[in-house]
Short mmCIF file of C-alpha atoms and ligand atoms in Angstrom, two decimals:
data_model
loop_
_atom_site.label_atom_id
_atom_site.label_comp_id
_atom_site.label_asym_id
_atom_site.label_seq_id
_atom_site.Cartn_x
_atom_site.Cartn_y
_atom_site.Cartn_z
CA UNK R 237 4.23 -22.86 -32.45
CA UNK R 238 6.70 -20.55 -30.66
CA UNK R 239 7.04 -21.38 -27.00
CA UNK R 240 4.44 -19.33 -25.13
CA UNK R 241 5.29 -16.91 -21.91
CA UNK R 242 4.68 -17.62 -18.22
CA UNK R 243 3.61 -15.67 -15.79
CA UNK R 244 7.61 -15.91 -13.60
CA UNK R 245 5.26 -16.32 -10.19
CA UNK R 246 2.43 -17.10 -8.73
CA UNK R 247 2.56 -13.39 -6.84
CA UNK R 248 3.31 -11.47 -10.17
CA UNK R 249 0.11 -13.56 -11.35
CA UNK R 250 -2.27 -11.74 -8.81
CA UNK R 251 -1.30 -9.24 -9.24
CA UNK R 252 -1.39 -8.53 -12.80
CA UNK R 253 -5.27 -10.08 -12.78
CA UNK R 254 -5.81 -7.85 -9.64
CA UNK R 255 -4.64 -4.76 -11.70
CA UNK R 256 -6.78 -5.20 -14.81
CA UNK R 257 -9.36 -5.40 -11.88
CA UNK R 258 -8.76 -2.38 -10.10
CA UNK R 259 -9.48 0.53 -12.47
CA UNK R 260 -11.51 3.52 -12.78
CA UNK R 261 -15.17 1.66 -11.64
CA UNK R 262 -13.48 1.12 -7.70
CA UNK R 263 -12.64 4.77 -7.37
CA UNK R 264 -15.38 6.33 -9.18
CA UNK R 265 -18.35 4.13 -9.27
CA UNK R 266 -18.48 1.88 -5.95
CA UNK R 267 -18.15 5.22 -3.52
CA UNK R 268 -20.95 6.73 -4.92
CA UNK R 269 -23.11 3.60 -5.37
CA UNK R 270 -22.33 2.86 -1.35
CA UNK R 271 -23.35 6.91 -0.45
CA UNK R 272 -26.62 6.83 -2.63
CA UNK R 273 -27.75 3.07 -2.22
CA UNK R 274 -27.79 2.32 1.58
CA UNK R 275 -24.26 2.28 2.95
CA UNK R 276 -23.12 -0.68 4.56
CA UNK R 277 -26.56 -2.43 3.93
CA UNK R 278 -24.94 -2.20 0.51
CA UNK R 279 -21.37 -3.08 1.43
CA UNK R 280 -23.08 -6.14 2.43
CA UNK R 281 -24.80 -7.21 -0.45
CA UNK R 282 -21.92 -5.99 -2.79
CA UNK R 283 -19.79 -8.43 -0.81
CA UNK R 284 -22.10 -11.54 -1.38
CA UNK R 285 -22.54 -10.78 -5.44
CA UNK R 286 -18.30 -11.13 -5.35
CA UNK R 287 -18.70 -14.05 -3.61
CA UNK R 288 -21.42 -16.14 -5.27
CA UNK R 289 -21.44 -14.22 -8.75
CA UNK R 290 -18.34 -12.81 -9.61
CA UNK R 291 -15.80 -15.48 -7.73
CA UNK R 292 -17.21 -18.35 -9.63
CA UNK R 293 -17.22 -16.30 -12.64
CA UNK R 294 -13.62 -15.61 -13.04
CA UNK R 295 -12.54 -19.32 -11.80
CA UNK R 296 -14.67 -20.21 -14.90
CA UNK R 297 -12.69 -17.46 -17.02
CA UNK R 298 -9.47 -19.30 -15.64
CA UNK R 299 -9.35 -22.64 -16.26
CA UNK R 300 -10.19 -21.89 -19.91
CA UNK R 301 -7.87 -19.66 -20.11
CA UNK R 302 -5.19 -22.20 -18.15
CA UNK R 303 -6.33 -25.02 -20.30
CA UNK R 304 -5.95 -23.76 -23.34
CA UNK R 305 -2.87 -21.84 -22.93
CA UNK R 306 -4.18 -19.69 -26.00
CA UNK R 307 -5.90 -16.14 -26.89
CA UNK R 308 -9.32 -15.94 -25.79
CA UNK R 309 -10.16 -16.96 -29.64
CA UNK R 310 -8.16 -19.71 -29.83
CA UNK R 311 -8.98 -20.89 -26.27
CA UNK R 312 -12.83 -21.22 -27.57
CA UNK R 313 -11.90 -22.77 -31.15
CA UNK R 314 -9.59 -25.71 -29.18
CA UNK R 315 -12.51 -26.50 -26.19
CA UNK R 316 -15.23 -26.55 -28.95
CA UNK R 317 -13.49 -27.14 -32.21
CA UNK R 318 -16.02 -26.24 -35.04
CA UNK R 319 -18.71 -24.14 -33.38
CA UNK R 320 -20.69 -21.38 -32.29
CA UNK R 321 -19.32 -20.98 -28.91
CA UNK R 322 -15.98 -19.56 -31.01
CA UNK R 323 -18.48 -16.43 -31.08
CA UNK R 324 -17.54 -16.39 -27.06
CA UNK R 325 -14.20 -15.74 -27.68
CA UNK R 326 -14.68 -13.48 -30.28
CA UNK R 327 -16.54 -11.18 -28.09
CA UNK R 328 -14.30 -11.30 -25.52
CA UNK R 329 -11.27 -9.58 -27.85
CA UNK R 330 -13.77 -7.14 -29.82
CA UNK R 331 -14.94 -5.99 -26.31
CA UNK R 332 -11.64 -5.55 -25.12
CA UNK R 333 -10.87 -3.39 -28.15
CA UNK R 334 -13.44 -1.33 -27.98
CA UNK R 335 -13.22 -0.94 -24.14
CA UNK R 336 -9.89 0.02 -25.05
CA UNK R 337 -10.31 2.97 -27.37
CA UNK R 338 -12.71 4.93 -24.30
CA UNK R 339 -10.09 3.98 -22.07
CA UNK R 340 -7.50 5.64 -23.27
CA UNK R 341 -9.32 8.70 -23.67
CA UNK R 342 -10.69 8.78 -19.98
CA UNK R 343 -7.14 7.73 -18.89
CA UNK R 344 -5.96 10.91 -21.02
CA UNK R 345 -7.83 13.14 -18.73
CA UNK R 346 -6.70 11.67 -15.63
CA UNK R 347 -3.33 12.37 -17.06
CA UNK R 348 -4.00 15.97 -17.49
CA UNK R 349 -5.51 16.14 -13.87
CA UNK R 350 -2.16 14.97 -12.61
CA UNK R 351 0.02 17.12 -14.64
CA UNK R 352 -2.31 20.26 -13.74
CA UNK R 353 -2.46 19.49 -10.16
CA UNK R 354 1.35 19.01 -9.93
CA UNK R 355 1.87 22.14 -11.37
CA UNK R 356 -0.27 24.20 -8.86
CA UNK R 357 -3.00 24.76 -11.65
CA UNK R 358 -5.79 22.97 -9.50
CA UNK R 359 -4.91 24.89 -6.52
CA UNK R 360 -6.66 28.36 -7.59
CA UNK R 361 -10.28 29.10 -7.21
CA UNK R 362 -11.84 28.55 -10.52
CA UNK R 363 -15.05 27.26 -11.82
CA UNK R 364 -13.70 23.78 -11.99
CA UNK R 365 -16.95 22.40 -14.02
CA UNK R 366 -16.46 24.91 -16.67
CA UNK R 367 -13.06 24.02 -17.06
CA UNK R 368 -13.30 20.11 -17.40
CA UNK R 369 -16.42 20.88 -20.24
CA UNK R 370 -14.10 23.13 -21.71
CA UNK R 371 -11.21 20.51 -21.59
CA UNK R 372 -12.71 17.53 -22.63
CA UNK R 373 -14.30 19.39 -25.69
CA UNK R 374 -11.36 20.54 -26.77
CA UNK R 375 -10.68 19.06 -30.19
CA UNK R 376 -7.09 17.63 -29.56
CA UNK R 377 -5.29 18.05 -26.12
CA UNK R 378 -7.25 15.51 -24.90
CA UNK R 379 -6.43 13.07 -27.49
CA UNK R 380 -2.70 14.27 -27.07
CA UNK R 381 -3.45 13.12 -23.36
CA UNK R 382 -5.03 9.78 -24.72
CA UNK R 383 -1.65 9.08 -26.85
CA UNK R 384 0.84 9.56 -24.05
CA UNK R 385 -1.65 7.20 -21.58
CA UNK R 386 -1.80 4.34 -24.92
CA UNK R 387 2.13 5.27 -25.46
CA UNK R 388 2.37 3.95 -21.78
CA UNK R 389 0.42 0.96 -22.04
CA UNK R 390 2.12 0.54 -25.03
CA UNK R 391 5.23 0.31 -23.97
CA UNK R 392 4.64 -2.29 -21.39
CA UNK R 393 2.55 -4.77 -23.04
CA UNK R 394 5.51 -4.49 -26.33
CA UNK R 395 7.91 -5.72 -23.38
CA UNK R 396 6.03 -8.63 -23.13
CA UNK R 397 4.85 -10.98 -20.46
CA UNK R 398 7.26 -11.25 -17.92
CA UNK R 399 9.56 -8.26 -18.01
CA UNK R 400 6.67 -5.89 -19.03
CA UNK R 401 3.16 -6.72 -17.44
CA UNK R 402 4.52 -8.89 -14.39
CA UNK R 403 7.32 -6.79 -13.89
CA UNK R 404 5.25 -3.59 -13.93
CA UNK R 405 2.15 -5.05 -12.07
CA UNK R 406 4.38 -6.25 -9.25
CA UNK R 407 5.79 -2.75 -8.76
CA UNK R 408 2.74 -0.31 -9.91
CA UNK R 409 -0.08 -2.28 -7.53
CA UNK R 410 2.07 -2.42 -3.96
CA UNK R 411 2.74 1.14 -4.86
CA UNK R 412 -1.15 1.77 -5.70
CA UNK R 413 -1.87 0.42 -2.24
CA UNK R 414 0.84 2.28 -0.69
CA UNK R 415 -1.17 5.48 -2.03
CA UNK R 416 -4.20 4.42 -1.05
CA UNK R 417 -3.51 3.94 2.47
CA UNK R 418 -1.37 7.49 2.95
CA UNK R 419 -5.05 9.03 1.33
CA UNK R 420 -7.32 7.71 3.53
CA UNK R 421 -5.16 9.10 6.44
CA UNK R 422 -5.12 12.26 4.75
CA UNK R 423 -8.76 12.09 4.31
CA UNK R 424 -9.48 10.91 7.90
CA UNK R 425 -7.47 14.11 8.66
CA UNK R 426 -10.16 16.88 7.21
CA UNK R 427 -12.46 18.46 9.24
CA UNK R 428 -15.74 16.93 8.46
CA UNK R 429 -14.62 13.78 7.92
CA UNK R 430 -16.83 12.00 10.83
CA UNK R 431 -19.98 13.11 8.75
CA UNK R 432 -18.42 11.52 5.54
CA UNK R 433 -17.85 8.37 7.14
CA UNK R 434 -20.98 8.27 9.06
CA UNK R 435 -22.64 8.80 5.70
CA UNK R 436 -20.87 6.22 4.19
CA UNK R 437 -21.09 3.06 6.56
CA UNK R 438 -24.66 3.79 8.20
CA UNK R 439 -26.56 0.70 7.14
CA UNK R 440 -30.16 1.67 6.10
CA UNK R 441 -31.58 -1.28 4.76
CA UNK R 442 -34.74 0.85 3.85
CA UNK R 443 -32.36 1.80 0.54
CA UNK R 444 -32.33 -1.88 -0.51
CA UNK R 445 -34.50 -2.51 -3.25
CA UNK R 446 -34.09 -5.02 -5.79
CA UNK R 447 -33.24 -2.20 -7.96
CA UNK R 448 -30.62 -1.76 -5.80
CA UNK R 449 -29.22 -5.17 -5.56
CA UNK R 450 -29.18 -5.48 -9.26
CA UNK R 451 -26.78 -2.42 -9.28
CA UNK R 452 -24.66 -4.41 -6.77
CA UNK R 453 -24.32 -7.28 -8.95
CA UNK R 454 -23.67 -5.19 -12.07
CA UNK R 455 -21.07 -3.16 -10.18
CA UNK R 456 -19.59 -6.49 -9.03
CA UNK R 457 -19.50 -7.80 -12.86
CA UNK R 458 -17.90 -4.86 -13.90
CA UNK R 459 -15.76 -4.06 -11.51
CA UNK R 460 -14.01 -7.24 -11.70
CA UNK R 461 -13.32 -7.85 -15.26
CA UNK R 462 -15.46 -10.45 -15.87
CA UNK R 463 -16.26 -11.53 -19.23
CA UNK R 464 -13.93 -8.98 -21.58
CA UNK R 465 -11.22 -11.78 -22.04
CA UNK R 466 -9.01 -9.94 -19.99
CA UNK R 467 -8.85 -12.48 -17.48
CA UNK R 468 -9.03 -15.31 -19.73
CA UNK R 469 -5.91 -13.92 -21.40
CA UNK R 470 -4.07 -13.56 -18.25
CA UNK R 471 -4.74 -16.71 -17.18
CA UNK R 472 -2.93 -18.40 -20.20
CA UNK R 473 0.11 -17.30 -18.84
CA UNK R 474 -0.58 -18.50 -15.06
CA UNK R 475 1.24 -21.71 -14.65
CA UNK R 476 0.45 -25.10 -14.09
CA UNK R 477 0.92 -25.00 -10.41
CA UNK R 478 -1.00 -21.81 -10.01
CA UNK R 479 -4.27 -22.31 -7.52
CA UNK R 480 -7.66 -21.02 -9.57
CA UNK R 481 -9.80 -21.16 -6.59
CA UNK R 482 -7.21 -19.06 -4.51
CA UNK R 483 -6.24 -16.65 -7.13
CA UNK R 484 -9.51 -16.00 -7.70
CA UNK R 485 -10.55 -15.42 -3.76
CA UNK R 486 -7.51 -13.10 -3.33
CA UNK R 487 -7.90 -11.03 -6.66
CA UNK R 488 -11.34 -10.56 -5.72
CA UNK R 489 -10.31 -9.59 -1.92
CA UNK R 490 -7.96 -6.84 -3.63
CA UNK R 491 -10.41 -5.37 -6.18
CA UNK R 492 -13.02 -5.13 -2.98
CA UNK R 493 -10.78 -3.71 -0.61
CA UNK R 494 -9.47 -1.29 -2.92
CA UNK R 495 -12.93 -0.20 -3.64
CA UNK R 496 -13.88 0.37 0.12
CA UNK R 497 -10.70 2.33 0.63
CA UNK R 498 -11.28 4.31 -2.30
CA UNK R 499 -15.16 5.24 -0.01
CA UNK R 500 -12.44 5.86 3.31
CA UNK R 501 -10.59 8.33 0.92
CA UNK R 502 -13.96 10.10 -1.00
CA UNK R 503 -16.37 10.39 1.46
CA UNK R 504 -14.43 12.02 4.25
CA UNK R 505 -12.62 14.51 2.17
CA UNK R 506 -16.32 15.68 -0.14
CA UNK R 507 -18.13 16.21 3.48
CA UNK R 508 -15.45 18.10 4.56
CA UNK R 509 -16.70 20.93 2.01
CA UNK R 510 -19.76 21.90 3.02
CA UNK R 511 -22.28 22.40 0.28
CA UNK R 512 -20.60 19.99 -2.59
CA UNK R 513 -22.91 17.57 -4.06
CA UNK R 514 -21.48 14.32 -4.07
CA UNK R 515 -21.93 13.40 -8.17
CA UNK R 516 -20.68 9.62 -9.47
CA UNK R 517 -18.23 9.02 -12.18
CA UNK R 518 -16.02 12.15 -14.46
CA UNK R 519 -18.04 14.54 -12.36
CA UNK R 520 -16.78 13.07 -9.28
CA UNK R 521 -13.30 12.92 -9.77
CA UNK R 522 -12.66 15.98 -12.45
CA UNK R 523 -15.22 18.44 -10.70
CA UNK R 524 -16.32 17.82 -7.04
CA UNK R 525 -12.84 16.55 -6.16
CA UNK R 526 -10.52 19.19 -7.41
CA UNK R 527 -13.01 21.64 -5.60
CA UNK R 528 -12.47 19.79 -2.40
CA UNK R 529 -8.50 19.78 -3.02
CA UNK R 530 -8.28 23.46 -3.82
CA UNK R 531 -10.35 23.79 -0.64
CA UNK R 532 -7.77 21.98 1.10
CA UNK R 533 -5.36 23.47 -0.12
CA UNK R 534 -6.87 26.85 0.85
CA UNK R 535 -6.40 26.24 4.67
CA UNK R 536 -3.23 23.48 4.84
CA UNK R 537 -1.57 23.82 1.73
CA UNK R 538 0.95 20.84 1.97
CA UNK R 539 -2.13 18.60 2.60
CA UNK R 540 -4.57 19.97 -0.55
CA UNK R 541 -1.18 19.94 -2.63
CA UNK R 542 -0.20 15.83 -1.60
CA UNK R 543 -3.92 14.99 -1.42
CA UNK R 544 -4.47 16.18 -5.12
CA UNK R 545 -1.06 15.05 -7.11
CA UNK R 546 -2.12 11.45 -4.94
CA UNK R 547 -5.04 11.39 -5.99
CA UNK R 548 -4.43 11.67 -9.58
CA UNK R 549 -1.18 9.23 -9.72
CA UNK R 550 -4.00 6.71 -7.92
CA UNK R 551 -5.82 7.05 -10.68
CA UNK R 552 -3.49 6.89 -13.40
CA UNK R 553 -1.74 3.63 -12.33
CA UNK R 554 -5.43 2.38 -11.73
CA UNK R 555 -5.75 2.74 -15.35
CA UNK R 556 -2.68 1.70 -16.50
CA UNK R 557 -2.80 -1.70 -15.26
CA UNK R 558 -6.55 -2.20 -16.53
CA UNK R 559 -5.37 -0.46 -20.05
CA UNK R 560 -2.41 -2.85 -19.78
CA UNK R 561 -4.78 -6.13 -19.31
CA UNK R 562 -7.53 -4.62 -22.62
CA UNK R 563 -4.40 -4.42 -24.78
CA UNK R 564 -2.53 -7.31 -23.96
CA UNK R 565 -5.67 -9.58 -24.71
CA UNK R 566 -6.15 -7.87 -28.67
CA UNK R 567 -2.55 -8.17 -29.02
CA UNK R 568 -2.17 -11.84 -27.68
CA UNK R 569 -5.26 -12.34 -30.47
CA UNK R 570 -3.19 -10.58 -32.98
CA UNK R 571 -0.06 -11.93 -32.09
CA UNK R 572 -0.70 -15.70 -32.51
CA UNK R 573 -3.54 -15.86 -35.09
CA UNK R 574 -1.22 -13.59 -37.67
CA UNK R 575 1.51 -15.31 -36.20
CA UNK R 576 3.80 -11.90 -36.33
CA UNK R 577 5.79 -10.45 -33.61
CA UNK R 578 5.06 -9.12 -29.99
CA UNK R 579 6.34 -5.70 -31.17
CA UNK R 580 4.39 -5.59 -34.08
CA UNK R 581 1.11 -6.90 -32.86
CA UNK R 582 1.73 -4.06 -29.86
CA UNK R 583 1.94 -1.51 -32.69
CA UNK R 584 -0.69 -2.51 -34.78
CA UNK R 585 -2.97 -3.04 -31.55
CA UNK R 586 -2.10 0.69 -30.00
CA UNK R 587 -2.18 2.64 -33.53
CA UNK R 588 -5.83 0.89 -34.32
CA UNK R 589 -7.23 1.88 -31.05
CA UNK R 590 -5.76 5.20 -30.75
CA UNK R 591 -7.72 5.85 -34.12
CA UNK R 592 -10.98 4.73 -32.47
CA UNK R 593 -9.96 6.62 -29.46
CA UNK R 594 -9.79 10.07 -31.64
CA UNK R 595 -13.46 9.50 -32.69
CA UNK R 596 -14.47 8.96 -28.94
CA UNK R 597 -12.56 12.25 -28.00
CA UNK R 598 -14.30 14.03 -30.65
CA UNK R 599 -17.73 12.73 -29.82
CA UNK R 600 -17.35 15.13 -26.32
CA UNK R 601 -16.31 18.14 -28.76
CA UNK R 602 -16.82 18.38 -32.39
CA UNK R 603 -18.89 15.99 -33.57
CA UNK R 604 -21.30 15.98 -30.16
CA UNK R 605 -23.96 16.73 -32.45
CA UNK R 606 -23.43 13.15 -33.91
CA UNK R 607 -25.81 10.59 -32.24
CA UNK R 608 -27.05 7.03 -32.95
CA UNK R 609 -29.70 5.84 -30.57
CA UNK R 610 -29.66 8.85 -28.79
CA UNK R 611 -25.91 8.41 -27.91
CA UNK R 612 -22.80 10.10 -28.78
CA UNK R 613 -19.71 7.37 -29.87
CA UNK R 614 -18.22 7.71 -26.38
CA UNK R 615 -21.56 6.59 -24.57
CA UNK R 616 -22.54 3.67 -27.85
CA UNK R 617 -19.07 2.13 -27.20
CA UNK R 618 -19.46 2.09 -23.17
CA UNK R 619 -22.88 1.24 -23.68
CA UNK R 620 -22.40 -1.68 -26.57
CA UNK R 621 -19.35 -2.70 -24.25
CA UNK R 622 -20.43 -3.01 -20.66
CA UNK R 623 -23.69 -3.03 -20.69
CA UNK R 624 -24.41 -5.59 -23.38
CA UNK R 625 -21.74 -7.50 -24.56
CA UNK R 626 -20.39 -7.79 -21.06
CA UNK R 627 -23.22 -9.65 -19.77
CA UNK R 628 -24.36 -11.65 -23.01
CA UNK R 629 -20.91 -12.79 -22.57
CA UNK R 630 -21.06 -13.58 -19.15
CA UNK R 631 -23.63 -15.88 -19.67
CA UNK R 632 -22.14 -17.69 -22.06
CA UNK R 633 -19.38 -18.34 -20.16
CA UNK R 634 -21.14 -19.93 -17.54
CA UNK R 635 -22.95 -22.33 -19.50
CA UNK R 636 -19.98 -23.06 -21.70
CA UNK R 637 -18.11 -24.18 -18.80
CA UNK R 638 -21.38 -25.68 -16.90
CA UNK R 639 -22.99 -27.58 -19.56
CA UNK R 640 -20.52 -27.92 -22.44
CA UNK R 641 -16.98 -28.56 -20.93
CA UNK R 642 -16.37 -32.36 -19.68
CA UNK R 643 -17.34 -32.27 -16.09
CA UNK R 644 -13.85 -34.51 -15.90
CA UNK R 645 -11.59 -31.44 -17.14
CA UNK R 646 -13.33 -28.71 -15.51
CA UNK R 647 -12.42 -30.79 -12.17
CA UNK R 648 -8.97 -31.14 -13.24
CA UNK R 649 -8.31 -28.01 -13.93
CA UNK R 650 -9.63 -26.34 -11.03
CA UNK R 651 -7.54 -28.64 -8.99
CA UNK R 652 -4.87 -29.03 -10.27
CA UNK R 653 -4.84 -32.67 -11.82
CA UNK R 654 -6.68 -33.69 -8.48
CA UNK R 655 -3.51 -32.10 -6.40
CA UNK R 656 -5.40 -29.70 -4.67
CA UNK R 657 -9.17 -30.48 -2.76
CA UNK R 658 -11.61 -28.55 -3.89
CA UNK R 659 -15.01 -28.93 -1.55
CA UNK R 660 -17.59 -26.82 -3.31
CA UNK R 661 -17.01 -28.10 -6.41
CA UNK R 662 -20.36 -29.03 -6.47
CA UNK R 663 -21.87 -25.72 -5.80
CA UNK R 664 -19.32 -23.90 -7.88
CA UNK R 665 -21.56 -26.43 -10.81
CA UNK R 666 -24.46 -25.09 -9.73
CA UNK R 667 -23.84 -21.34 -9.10
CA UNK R 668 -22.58 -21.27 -13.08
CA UNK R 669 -25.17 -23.85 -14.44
CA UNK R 670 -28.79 -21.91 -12.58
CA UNK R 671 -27.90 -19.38 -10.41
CA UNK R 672 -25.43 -16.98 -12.08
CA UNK R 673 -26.64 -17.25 -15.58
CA UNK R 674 -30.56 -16.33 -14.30
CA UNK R 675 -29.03 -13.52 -12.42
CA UNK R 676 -26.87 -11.96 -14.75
CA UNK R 677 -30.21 -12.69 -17.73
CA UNK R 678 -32.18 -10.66 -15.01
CA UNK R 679 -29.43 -7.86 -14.34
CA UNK R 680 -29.27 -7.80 -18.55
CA UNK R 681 -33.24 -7.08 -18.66
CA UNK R 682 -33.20 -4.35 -15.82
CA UNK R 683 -30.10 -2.44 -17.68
CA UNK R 684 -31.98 -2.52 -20.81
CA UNK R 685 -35.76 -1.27 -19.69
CA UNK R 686 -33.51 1.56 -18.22
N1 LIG W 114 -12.61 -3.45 -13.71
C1 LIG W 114 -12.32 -2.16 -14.24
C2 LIG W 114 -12.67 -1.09 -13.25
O1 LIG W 114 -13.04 -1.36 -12.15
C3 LIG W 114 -13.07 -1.86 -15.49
C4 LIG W 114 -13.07 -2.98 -16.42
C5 LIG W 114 -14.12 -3.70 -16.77
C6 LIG W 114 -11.95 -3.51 -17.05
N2 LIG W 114 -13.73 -4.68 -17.59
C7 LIG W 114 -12.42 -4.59 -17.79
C8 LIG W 114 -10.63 -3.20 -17.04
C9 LIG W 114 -11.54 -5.37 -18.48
C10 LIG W 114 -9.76 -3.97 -17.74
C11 LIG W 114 -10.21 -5.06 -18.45
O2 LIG W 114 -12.60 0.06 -13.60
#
C-alpha cells in the first residue's frame, strides 16, 4: 500500500469537516425552518438534537474513519471482515455519489446567480420567478453552470489532501465567515429589519409540536453530514493526535453558528420588503432574495449591489467545500480499491457524476414529464439520498459502533490510546446504543408517512 495522506493540522482538519458541513441546508433550510416553526423555541430544540443526536453521531463516524485509516468501504470490510455491515460502507460512497450529481447542478445555479448579479443583471425590475423557471429549464446553460462548479471541485480534490482540500478549506471557510459577518451588518442595516429579527427569535413554544421537533432533528442530521461517508472519509486523514470529542464539538459549533447567522442575514433583509413571502429552499434564495436585492438596490445602490454579489459568493464557497467533501469520499473509494492514481480517480469520479448531473438538469426541463413515484430524477435522487439512505445509514452506524465494535477500541480511539479523559463515555454508549437509533427509526417513519 502507498503511504496514505494526512490532514498537515489539526486546524486544517476542522475545518475541512466543518466545510462539507456548512452547505446549502444552513442558508436555505434552517432560516426558514426557525421563521415557520417557532423561532427561538426552535433554536432551542435544534441546539439539543446537535448536541445529543448529531455530536455523538459524527464522533461515531470518526473513530471509524481514524481507525481504519481507509475509504468508507474499506473502513467497514477491515472492522467487520466478511460481513453485512460492508453494506454500511457501501452506502455511504453510493450516497455520496448520488448526492453529488444534484449538487453540482444546484451549485450551477448559484454560479449563475453570482455571475448575473455581478454583472448588474439582478439589479433591474423583472419578474424574477419567471426568470429562474425559465433558467433552470433551460436544456443546457445550466448544466454548462454545473460543469464549471464540478470543474472547481474538481480541481481541488485532483490536488489532493493536503495542498488541495486543507489548503483550500483553510482559506475558503475564514473567508466564508468573513462574508457572513459583513452580511448580517448589511442586513441589520435595512429598514425593516427590527420586524425580521423580531420574527425570527420570538420564542412561541405554541409552534412546537412533535412534528416540529422531528424536523429539528432531521435538519440537524442533514445539516451536519452525518451518515454520507463524508465525514468518515475525512476523518481517515485526521491524525493520530487529533481530539474526536473536540473536533466534533467545534465542527458542530461552526455548522450551528453559521446557520443562525445565515437567519441574522435572511430575515432582516426579506422583512425589509414589504409584501414578500418568505418561501424555503431554490425559491428562497433564486426568487424572494434577488427581489429583496434589486429592492435594495433601488434606494442605496452600493448596498443592494455588495449585498447581492455577497450573497451569492456565500453560497458558492458553501457549496464548494460540501461538493469538495461528496467527491473526495467516491474518489478516495475509487482511488484505493482500483488502486490507480489521485488524478485519475478525480477524473473518472467528476466525468461519471457530471453525466448523472445532465439527467438531473434535464429532469427540471426536457424530460419533466418523466416521473417514477411521482418524482422527477432531481427530487428521486434527493429523495433516495437524504431522506432514506441517510437515515437507514445513520442507524447503522450507531449500532455498528454501539453493539458490534470492541467496547476496548471504541474507548481507545475516542481517547486517544487513554491520553485524553473522556467523562461521558458512558452516555456517549448509550445515546448511540437506545437513544439515537429509536430517534432517528422514528424521524425515518414520520418522513416516509409524509
Ligand atoms: N450539510 C450540507 C448542508 O448543510 C448538506 C449535506 C448533507 C452534505 N450531507 C452531506 C454535504 C454530505 C456534503 C457531504 O447543506
Amino acid at each position: 500500500m502507498t503511504t496514505r495522506s494526512n490532514f498537515g493540522s489539526k486546524l486544517g482538519a476542522v475545518l475541512a469537516a466543518a466545510g462539507s458541513a456548512v452547505g446549502l441546508g444552513n442558508v436555505w433550510r434552517f432560516p426558514t425552518e426557525v421563521g415557520n416553526n417557532g423561532g427561538a423555541a426552535f433554536i432551542l430544540i435544534y441546539l439539543i438534537c446537535v448536541l445529543l443526536i448529531g455530536v455523538p453521531v459524527m464522533i461515531s463516524e470518526f473513530l471509524i474513519g481514524r481507525h481504519t485509516h481507509a475509504n468508507t468501504i474499506t473502513a467497514y470490510e477491515r472492522l467487520a471482515p466478511k460481513s453485512w455491515w460492508r453494506i454500511e460502507g457501501v452506502a455511504g460512497v453510493f450516497v455520496a455519489f448520488l448526492i453529488l450529481s444534484y449538487y453540482v447542478i444546484i451549485s450551477g445555479w448559484t454560479l449563475y446567480y453570482l455571475v448575473q448579479s455581478c454583472i448588474g443583471t439582478l439589479s433591474v425590475a423583472q419578474d424574477f420567478k419567471a426568470g429562474f423557471s425559465a433558467f433552470i429549464a433551460h436544456p443546457w446553460w445550466p448544466v454548462v453552470y454545473g460543469c464549471i462548479f464540478m470543474g472547481l471541485t474538481h480541481l481541488v480534490v485532483a490536488r489532493g489532501v493536503q495542498s488541495g482540500i486543507e489548503r483550500f478549506s483553510k482559506v475558503m471557510m475564514p473567508l466564508l465567515l468573513v462574508i457572513i459577518v459583513v452580511l448580517v451588518v448589511c442586513s441589520f442595516n435595512m429598514p425593516g429589519a427590527h420586524d425580521g429579527l423580531r420574527f425570527l427569535l420570538k420564542p412561541d413554544f405554541s409552534k412546537v409540536t412533535t412534528r416540529v421537533m422531528l424536523s429539528a432533528m432531521g435538519q440537524a442530521f442533514f445539516s451536519l453530514s452525518l451518515a454520507m461517508g463524508c465525514l468518515c472519509t475525512y476523518a481517515s486523514y485526521f491524525s493520530s493526535d487529533t481530539r474526536l470529542v473536540r473536533t466534533a464539538v467545534n465542527v458542530s459549533l461552526i455548522d450551528t453558528l453559521v446557520a443562525i447567522m445565515s437567519g441574522f442575514i435572511i430575515f432582516p433583509a426579506v422583512f425589509s420588503v414589504a409584501g414578500v413571502q418568505v418561501d424555503e429552499g431554490p425559491g428562497l434564495v433564486f426568487i424572494t432574495l434577488p427581489h429583496v436585492f434589486q429592492m435594495a438596490f433601488h434606494s442605496v445602490p452600493f448596498l443592494g449591489y455588495a449585498f447581492s454579489v455577497l450573497f451569492y459568493l456565500l453560497l458558492l464557497l458553501a457549496a464548494l467545500t460540501s461538493a469538495m467533501s461528496l467527491h473526495e469520499s467516491v474518489t478516495a473509494y475509487v482511488l484505493e480499491v482500483a488502486n490507480i492514481s489521485r488524478r485519475r480517480a478525480s477524473i473518472i469520479v467528476s466525468v461519471a457524476c457530471m453525466l448523472l448531473g445532465v439527467a438531473c438538469s434535464l429532469s427540471f426541463g426536457p424530460w419533466s414529464g418523466f416521473k417514477v413515484f411521482g418524482m422527477n430524477i432531481f427530487e428521486l435522487f434527493d429523495f433516495a439520498a437524504s431522506k432514506v439512505i441517510m437515515l437507514l445509514s445513520g442507524i447503522v452506524i450507531c449500532l455498528f459502533v454501539g453493539w458490534k465494535l470492541d467496547r476496548q477500541l471504541v474507548y481507545d480511539e475516542v481517547t486517544n490510546g487513554g491520553t485524553l479523559r473522556f467523562r461521558l463515555f458512558r452516555l456517549y454508549i448509550f445515546l448511540i446504543r437506545y437513544v439515537v437509533p429509536i430517534v432517528i427509526g422514528v424521524i425515518f417513519v414520520n418522513e416516509l408517512r409524509q
